[in-house]
Coordinates of N, CA and C in Angstrom, one line a residue:
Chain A
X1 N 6.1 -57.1 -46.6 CA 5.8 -57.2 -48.0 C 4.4 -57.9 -48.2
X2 N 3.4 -57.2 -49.1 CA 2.3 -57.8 -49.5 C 2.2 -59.0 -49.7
X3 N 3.2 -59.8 -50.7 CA 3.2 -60.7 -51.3 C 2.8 -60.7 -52.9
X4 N 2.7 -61.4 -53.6 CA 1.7 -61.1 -55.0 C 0.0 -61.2 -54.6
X5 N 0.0 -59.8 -55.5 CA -1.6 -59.7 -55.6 C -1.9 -59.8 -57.4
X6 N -3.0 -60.4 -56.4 CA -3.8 -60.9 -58.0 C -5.5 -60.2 -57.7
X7 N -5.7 -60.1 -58.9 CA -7.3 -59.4 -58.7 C -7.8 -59.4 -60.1
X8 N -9.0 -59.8 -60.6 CA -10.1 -59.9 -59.3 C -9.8 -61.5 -58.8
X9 N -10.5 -61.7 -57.3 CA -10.8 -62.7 -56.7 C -11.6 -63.8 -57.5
X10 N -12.2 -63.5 -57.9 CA -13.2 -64.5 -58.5 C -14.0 -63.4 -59.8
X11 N -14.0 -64.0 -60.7 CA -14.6 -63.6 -61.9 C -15.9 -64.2 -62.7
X12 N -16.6 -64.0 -63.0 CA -17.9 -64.5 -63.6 C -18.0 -63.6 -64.8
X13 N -18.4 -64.5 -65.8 CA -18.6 -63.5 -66.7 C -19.2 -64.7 -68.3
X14 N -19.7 -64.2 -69.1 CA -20.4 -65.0 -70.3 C -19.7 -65.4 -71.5
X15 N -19.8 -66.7 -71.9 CA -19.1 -66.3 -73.4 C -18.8 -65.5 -73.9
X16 N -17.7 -65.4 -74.4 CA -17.7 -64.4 -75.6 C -16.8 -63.2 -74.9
X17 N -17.1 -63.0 -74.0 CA -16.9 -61.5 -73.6 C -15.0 -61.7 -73.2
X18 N -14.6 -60.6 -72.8 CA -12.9 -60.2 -72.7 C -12.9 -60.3 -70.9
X19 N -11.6 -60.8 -70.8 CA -11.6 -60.9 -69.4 C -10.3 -60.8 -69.3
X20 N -9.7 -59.5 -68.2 CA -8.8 -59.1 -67.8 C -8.3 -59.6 -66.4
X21 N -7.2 -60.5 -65.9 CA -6.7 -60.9 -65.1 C -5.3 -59.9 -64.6
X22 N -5.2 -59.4 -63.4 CA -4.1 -58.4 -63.0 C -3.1 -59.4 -61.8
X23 N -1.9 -58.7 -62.1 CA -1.1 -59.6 -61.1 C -0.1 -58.0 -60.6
X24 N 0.2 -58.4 -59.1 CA 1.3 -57.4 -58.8 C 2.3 -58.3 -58.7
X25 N 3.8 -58.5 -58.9 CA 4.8 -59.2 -58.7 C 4.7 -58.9 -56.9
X26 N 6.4 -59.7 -56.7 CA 7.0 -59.0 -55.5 C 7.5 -58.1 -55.3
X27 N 8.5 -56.7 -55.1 CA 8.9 -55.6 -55.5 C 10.1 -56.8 -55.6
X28 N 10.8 -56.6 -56.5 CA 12.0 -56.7 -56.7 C 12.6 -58.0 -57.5
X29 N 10.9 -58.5 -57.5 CA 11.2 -59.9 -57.9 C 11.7 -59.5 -59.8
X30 N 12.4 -60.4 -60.6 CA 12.9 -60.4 -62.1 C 12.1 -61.0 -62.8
X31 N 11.1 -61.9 -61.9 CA 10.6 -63.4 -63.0 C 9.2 -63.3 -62.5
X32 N 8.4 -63.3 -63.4 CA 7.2 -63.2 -63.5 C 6.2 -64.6 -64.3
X33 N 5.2 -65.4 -63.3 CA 5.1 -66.9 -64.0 C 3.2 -66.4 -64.1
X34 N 3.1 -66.8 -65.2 CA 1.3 -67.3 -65.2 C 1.1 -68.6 -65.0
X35 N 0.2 -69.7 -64.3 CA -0.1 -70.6 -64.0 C -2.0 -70.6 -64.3
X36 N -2.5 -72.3 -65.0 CA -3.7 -72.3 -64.7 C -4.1 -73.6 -64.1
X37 N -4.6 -73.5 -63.3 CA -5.0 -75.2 -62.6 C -6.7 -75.3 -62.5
X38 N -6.6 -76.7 -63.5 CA -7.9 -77.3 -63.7 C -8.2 -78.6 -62.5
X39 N -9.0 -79.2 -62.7 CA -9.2 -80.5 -62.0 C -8.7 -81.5 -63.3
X40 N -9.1 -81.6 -64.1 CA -8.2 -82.2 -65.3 C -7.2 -82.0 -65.8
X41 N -6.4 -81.2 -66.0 CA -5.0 -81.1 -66.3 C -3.6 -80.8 -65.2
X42 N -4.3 -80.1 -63.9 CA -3.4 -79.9 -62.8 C -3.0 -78.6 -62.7
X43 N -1.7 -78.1 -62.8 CA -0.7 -76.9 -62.6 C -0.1 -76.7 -63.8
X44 N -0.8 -76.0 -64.8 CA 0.0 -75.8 -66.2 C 0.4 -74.0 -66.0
X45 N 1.6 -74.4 -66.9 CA 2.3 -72.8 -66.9 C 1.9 -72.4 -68.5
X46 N 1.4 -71.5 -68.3 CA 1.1 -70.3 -69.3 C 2.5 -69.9 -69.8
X47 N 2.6 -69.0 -69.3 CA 3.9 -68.1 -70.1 C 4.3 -67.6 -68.7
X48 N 5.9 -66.8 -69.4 CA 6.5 -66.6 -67.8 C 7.6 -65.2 -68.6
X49 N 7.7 -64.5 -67.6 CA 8.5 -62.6 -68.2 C 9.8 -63.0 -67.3
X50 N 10.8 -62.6 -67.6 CA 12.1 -62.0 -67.0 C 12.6 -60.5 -67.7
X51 N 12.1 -59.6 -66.3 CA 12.9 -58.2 -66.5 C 11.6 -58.0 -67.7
X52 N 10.2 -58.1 -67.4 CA 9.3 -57.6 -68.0 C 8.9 -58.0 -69.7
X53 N 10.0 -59.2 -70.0 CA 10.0 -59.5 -71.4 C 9.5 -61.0 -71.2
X54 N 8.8 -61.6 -72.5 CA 8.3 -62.6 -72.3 C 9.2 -63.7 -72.6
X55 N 9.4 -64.5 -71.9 CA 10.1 -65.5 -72.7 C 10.0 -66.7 -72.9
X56 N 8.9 -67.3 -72.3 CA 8.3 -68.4 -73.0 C 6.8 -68.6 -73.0
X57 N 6.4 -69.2 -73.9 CA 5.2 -68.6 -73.5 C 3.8 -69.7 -74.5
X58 N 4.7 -71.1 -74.8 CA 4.6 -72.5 -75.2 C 3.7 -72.4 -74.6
X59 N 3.1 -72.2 -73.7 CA 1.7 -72.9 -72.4 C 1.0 -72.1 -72.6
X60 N 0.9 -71.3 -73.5 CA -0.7 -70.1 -73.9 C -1.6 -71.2 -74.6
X61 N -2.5 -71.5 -74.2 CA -3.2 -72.5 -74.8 C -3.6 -72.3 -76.5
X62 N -4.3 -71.2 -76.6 CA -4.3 -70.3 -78.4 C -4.2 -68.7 -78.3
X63 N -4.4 -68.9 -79.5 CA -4.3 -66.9 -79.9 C -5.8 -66.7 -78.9
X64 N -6.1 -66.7 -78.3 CA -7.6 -66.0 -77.9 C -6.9 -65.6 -76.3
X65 N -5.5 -66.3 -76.0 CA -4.7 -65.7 -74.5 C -3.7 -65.0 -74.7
X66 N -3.6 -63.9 -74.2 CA -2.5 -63.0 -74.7 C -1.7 -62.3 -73.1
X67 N -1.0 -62.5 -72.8 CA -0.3 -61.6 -71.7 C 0.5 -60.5 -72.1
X68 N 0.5 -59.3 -71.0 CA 1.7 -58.4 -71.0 C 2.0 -58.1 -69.6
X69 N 3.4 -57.4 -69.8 CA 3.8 -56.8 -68.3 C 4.8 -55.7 -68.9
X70 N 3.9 -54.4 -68.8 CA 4.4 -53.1 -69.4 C 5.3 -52.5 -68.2
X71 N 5.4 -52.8 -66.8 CA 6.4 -52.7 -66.2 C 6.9 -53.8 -65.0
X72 N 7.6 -53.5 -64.2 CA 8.1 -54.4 -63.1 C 7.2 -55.1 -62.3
X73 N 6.2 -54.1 -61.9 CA 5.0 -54.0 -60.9 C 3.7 -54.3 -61.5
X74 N 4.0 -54.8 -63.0 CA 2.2 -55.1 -63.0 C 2.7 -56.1 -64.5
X75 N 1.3 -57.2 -64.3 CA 1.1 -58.0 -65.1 C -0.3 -58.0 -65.4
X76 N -0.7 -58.5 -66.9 CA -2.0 -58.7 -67.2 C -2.1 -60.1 -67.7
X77 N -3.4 -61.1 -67.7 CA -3.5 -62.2 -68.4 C -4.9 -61.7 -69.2
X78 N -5.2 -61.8 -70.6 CA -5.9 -61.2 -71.0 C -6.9 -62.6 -72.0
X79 N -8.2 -62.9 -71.9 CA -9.0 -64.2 -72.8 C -9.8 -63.1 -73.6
X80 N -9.9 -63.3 -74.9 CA -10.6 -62.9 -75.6 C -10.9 -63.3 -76.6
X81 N -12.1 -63.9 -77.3 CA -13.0 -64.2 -76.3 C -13.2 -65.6 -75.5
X82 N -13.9 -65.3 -74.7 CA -13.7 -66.3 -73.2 C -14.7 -67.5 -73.9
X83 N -14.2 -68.7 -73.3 CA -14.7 -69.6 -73.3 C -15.1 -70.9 -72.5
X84 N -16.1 -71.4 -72.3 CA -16.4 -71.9 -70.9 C -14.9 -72.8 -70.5
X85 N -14.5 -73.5 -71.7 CA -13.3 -74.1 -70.7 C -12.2 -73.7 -70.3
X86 N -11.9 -72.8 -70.6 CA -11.4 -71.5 -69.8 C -11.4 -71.5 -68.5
X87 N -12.3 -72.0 -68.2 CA -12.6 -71.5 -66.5 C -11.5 -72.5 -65.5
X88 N -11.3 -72.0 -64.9 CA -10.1 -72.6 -64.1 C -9.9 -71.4 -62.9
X89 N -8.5 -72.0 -62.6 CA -7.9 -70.9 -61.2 C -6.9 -70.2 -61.8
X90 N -6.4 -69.4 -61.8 CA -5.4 -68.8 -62.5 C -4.0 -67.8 -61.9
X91 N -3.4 -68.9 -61.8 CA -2.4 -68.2 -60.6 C -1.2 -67.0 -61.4
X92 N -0.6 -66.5 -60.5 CA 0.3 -65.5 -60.6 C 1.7 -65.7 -59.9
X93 N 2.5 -66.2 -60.3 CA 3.8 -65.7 -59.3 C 5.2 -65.8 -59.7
X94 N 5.9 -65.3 -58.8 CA 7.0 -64.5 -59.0 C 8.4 -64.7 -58.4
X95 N 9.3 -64.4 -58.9 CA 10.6 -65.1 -57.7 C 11.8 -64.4 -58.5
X96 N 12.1 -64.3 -57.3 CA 14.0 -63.4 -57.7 C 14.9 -63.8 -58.2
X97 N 16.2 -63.9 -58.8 CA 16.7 -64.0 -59.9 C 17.7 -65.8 -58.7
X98 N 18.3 -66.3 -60.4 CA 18.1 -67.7 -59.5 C 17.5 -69.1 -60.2
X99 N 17.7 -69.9 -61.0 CA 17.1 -71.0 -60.9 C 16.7 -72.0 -60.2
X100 N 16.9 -71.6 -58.6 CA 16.6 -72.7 -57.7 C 15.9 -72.0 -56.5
X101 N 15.6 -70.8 -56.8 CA 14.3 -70.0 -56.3 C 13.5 -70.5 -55.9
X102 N 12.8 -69.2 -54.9 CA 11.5 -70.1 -54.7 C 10.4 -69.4 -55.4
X103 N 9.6 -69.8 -56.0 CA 8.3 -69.1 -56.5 C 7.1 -68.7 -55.5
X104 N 6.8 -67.5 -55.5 CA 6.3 -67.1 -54.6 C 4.9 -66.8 -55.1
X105 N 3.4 -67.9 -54.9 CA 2.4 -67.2 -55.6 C 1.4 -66.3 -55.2
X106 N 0.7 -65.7 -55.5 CA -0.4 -65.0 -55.4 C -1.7 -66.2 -54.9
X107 N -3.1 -65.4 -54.6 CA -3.7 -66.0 -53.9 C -5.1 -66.9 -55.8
X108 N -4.4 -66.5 -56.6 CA -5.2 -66.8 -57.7 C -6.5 -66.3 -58.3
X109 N -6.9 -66.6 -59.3 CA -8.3 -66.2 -59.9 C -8.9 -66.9 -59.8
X110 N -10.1 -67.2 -59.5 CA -11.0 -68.2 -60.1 C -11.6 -67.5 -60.6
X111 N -11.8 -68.2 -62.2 CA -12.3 -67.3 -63.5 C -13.8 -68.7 -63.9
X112 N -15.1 -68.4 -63.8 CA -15.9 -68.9 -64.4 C -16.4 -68.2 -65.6
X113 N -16.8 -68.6 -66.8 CA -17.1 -68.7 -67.9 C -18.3 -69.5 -68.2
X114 N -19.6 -68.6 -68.2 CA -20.6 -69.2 -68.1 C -21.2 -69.8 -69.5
Chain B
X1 N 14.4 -82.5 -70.4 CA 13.8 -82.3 -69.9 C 13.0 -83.1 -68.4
X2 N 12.0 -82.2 -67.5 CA 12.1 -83.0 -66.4 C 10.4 -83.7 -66.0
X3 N 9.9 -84.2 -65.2 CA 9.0 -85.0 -64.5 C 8.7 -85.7 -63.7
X4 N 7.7 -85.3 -62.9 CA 7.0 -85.7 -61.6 C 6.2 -86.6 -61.7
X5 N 6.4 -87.5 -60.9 CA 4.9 -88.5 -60.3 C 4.4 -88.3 -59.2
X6 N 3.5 -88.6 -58.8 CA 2.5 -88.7 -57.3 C 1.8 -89.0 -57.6
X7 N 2.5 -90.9 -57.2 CA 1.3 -92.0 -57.1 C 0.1 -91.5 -56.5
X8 N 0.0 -91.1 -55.5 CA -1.0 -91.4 -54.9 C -2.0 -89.5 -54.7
X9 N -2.9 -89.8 -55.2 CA -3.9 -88.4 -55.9 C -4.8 -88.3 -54.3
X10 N -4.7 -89.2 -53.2 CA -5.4 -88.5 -51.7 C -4.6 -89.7 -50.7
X11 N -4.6 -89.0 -49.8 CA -4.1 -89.9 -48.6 C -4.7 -89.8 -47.5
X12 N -5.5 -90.6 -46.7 CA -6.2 -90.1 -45.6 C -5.2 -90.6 -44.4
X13 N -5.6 -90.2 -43.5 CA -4.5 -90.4 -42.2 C -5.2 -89.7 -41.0
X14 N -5.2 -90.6 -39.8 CA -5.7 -90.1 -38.8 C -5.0 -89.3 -38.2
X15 N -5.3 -88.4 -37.2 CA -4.7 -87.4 -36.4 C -3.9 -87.8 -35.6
X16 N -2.2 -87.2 -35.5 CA -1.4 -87.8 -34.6 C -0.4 -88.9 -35.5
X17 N -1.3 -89.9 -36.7 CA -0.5 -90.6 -37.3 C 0.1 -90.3 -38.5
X18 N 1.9 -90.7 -38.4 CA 2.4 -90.6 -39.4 C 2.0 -90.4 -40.7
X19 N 2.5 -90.0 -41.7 CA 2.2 -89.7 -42.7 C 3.6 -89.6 -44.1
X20 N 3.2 -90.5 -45.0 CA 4.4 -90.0 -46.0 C 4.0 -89.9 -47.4
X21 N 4.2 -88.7 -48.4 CA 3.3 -88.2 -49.3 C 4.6 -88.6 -50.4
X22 N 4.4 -89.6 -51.4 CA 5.2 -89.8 -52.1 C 5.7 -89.4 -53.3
X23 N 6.8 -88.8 -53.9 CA 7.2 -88.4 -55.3 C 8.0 -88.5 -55.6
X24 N 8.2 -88.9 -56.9 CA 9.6 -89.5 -57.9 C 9.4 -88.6 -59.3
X25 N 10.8 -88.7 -59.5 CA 11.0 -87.5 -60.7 C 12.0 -88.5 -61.6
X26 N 12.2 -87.9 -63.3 CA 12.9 -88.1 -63.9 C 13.5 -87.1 -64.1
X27 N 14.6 -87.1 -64.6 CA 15.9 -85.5 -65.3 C 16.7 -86.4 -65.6
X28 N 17.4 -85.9 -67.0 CA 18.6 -86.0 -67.5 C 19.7 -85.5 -66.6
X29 N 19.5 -84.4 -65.8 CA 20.3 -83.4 -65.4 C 20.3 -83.0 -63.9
X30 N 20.9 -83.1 -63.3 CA 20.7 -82.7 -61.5 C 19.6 -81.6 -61.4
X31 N 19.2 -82.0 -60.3 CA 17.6 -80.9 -59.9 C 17.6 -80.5 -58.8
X32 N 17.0 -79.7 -58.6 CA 16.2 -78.5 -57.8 C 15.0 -79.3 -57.6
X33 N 14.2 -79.3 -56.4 CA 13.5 -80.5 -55.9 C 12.2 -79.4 -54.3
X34 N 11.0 -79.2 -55.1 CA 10.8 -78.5 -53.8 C 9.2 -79.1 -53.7
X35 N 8.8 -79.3 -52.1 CA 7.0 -79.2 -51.7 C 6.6 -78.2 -51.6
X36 N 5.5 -78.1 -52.5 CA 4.3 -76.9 -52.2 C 2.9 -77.5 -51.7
X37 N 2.5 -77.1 -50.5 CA 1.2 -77.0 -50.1 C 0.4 -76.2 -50.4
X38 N -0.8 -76.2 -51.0 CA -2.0 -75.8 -51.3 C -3.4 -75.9 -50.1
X39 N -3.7 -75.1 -49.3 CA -5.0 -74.9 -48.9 C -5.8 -74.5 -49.4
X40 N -7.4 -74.9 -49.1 CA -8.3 -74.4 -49.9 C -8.6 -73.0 -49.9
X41 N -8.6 -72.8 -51.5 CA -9.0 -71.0 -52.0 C -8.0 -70.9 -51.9
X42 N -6.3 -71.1 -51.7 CA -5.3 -70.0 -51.2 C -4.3 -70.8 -52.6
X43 N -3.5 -69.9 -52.9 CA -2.2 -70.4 -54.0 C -1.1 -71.0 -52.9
X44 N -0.1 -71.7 -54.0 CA 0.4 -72.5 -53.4 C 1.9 -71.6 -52.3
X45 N 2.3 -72.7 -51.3 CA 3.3 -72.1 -50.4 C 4.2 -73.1 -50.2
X46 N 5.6 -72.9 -50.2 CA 6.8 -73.3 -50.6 C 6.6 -73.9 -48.7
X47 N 7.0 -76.0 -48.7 CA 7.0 -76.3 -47.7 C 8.8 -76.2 -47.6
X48 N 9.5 -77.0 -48.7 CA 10.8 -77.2 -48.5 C 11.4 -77.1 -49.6
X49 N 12.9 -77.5 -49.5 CA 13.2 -77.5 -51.3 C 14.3 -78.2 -50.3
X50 N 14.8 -78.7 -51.5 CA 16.2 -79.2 -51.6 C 16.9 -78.3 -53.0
X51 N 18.6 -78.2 -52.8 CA 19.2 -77.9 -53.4 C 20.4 -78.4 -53.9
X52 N 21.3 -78.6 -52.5 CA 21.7 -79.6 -53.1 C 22.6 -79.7 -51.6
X53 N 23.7 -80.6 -51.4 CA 24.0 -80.6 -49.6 C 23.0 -82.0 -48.9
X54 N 23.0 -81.9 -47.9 CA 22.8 -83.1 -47.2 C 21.1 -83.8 -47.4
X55 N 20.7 -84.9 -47.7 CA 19.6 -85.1 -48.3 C 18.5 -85.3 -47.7
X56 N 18.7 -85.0 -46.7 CA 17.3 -84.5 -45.6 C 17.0 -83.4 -45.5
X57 N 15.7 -82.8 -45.6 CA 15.3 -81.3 -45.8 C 14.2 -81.1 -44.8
X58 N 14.6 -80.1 -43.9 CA 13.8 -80.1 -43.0 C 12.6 -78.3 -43.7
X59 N 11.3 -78.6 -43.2 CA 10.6 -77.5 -44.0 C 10.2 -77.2 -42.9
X60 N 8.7 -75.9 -43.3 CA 7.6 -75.6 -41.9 C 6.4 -76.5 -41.2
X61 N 5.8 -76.1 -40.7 CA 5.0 -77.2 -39.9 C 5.7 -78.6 -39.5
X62 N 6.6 -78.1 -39.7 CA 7.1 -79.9 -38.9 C 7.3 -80.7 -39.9
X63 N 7.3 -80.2 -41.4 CA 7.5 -81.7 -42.6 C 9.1 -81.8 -42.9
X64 N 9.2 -82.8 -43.3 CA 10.5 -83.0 -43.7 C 10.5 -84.0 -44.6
X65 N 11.8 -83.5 -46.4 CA 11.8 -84.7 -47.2 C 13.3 -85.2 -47.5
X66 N 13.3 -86.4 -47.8 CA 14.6 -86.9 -48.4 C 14.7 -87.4 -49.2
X67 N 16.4 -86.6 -50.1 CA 16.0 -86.7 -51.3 C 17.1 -88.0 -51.7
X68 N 16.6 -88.8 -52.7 CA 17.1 -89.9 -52.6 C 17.6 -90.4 -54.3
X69 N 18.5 -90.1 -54.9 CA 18.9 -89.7 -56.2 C 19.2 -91.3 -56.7
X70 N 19.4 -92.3 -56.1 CA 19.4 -93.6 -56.9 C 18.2 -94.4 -57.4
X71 N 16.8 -93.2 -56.4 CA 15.9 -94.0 -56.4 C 14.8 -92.5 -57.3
X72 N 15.7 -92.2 -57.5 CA 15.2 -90.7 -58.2 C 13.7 -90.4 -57.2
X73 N 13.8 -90.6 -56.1 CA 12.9 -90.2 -55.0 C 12.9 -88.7 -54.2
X74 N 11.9 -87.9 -53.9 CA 11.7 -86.8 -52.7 C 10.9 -87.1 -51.8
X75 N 10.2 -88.1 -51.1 CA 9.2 -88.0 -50.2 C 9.4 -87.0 -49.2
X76 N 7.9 -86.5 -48.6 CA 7.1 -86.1 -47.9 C 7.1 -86.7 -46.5
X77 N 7.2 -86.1 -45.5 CA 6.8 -87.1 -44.6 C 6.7 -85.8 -43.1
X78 N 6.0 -86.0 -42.2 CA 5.9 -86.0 -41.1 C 5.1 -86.6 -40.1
X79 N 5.8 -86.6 -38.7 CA 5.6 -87.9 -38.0 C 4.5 -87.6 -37.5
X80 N 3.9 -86.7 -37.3 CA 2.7 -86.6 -36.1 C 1.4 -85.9 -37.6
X81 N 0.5 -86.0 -38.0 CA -0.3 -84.5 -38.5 C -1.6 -84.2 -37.5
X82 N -1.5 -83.0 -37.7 CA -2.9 -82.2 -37.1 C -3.8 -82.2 -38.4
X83 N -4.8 -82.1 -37.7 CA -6.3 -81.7 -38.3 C -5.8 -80.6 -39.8
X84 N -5.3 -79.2 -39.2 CA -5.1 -78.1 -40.4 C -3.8 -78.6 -41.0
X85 N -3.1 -79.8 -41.2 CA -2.6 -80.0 -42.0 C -3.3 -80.5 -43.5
X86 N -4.4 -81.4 -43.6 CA -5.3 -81.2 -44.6 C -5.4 -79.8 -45.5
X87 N -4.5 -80.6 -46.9 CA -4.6 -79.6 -47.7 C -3.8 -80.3 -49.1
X88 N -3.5 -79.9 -50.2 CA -3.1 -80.3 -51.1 C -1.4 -80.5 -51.4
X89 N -1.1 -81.3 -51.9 CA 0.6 -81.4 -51.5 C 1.3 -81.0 -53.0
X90 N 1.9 -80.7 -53.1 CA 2.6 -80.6 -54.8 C 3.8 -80.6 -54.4
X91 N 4.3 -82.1 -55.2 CA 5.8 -81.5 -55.3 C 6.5 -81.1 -56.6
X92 N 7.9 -80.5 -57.2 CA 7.9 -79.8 -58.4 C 9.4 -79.8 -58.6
X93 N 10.3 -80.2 -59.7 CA 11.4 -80.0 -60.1 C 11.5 -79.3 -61.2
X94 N 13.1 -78.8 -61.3 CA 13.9 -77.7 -62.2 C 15.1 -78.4 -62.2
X95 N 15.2 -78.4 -63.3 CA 17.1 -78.7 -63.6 C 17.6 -77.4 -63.5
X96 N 17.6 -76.3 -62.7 CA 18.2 -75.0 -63.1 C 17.7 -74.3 -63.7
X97 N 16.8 -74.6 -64.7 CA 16.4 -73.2 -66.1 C 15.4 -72.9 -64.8
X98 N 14.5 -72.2 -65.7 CA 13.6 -71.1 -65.1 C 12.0 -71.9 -64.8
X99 N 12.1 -72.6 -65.4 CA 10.7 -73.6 -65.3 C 10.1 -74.7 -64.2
X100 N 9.2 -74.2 -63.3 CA 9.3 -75.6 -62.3 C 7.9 -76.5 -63.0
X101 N 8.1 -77.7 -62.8 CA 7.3 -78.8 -63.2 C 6.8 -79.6 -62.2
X102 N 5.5 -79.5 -62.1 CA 4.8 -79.6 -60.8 C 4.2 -81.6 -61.2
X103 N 3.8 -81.9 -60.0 CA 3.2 -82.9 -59.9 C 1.7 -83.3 -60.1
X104 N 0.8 -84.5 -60.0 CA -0.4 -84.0 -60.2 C -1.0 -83.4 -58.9
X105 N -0.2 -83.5 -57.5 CA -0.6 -82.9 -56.5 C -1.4 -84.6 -55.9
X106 N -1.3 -84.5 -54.1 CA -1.7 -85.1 -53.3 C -2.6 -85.0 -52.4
X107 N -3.5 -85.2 -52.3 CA -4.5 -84.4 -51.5 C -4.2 -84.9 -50.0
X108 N -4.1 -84.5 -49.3 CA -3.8 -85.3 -47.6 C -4.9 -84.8 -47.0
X109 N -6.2 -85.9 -46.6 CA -7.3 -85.4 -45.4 C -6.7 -86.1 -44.0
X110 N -6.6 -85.3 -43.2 CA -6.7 -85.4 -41.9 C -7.8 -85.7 -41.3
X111 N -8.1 -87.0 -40.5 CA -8.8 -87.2 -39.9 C -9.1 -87.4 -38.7
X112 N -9.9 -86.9 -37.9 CA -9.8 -87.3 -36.2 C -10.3 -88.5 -36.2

């Protein structure tokens, strides 16, 4: 198994502008997590999907972050518009059905916002 | 709802010497209790968990934690570290739901 993919690797990009983050789950995984880790804040959770539906999603910092996951196999994290503190790592991951799972993450974004 | 501490934000340790990466949680409710290490550039990787059963948890690379529920404790610990053990430590609890709640993370530098 691949593991989760996330892409792009590293992002650069200017104020203002739209920035699309892609995540692959695991095949088979139910739960789908967004994560952003700063140097000041740590490991914050964005929002998180079960079975492709969102269901919490308290940790979107404002309306300018929007996620979807139109099927099993793919996720998007979407800024628009971007803003320098924005910039962070922006992880992806995923885990099979279970509350005592393990979360399996992706290798992250690093999203700069110049 | 739940929460992590980790006193301690770096730990340096020479090579070969012991090492114990400390964290304490609060919960209303019995937990789910796991280490994730972080290397640089890479997302994080599940060292151990506890679940529930005997309170020593043995993980990879050689770490092992115990979980200690009067003292609402999980330490970290392995007896010997190498050099590429240097890397970031998180540890993270769930009372069951779906949400893990991470620590501020430990940095451990290995030192020759």
């Amino acid at each position: 198994d691949a593991g989760v993919i996330q892409s792009p690797r590293h992002e650069v990009t200017e104020m203002g502008q739209e920035v699309t983050l892609r995540c692959k789950p695991i095949s088979g995984h139910d739960y789908l997590f967004w994560y952003r880790q700063t140097m000041m804040r740590g490991l914050e959770l964005l929002i998180y999907f079960n079975n492709n539906v969102p269901i919490d999603d308290s940790g979107m910092p404002e309306d300018r972050f929007s996620a979807k996951m139109p099927n099993a196999s793919f996720s998007t994290l979407k800024i628009q518009p971007s803003e320098p503190r924005d910039s962070a790592v922006y992880f992806c991951a995923s885990r099979g059905p279970g509350g005592h799972n393990e979360q399996f993450f992706g290798p992250g974004t690093r999203l700069t916002v110049l | 709802a739940q929460s992590v501490t980790q006193l301690d934000s770096q730990v340096p340790v020479f090579e070969e010497a012991p090492v114990e990466l400390r964290c304490n949680y609060s919960s209303s409710v019995s937990v789910y209790l796991f280490w994730y290490v972080q290397y640089p550039n890479q997302g994080l990787q599940l060292l151990l968990k506890y679940l529930s059963g005997s309170t020593l948890v043995k993980g990879i690379n050689g770490f092992e934690a115990e979980f200690n529920k009067s003292q609402t404790s999980f330490h970290l610990r392995k007896p010997s570290v190498h050099i590429s053990d240097t890397a970031e430590y998180f540890c993270a609890v769930t009372g069951g739901g779906n949400k893990l709640t991470f620590g501020t993370g430990t940095q451990l530098k290995v030192e020759l």
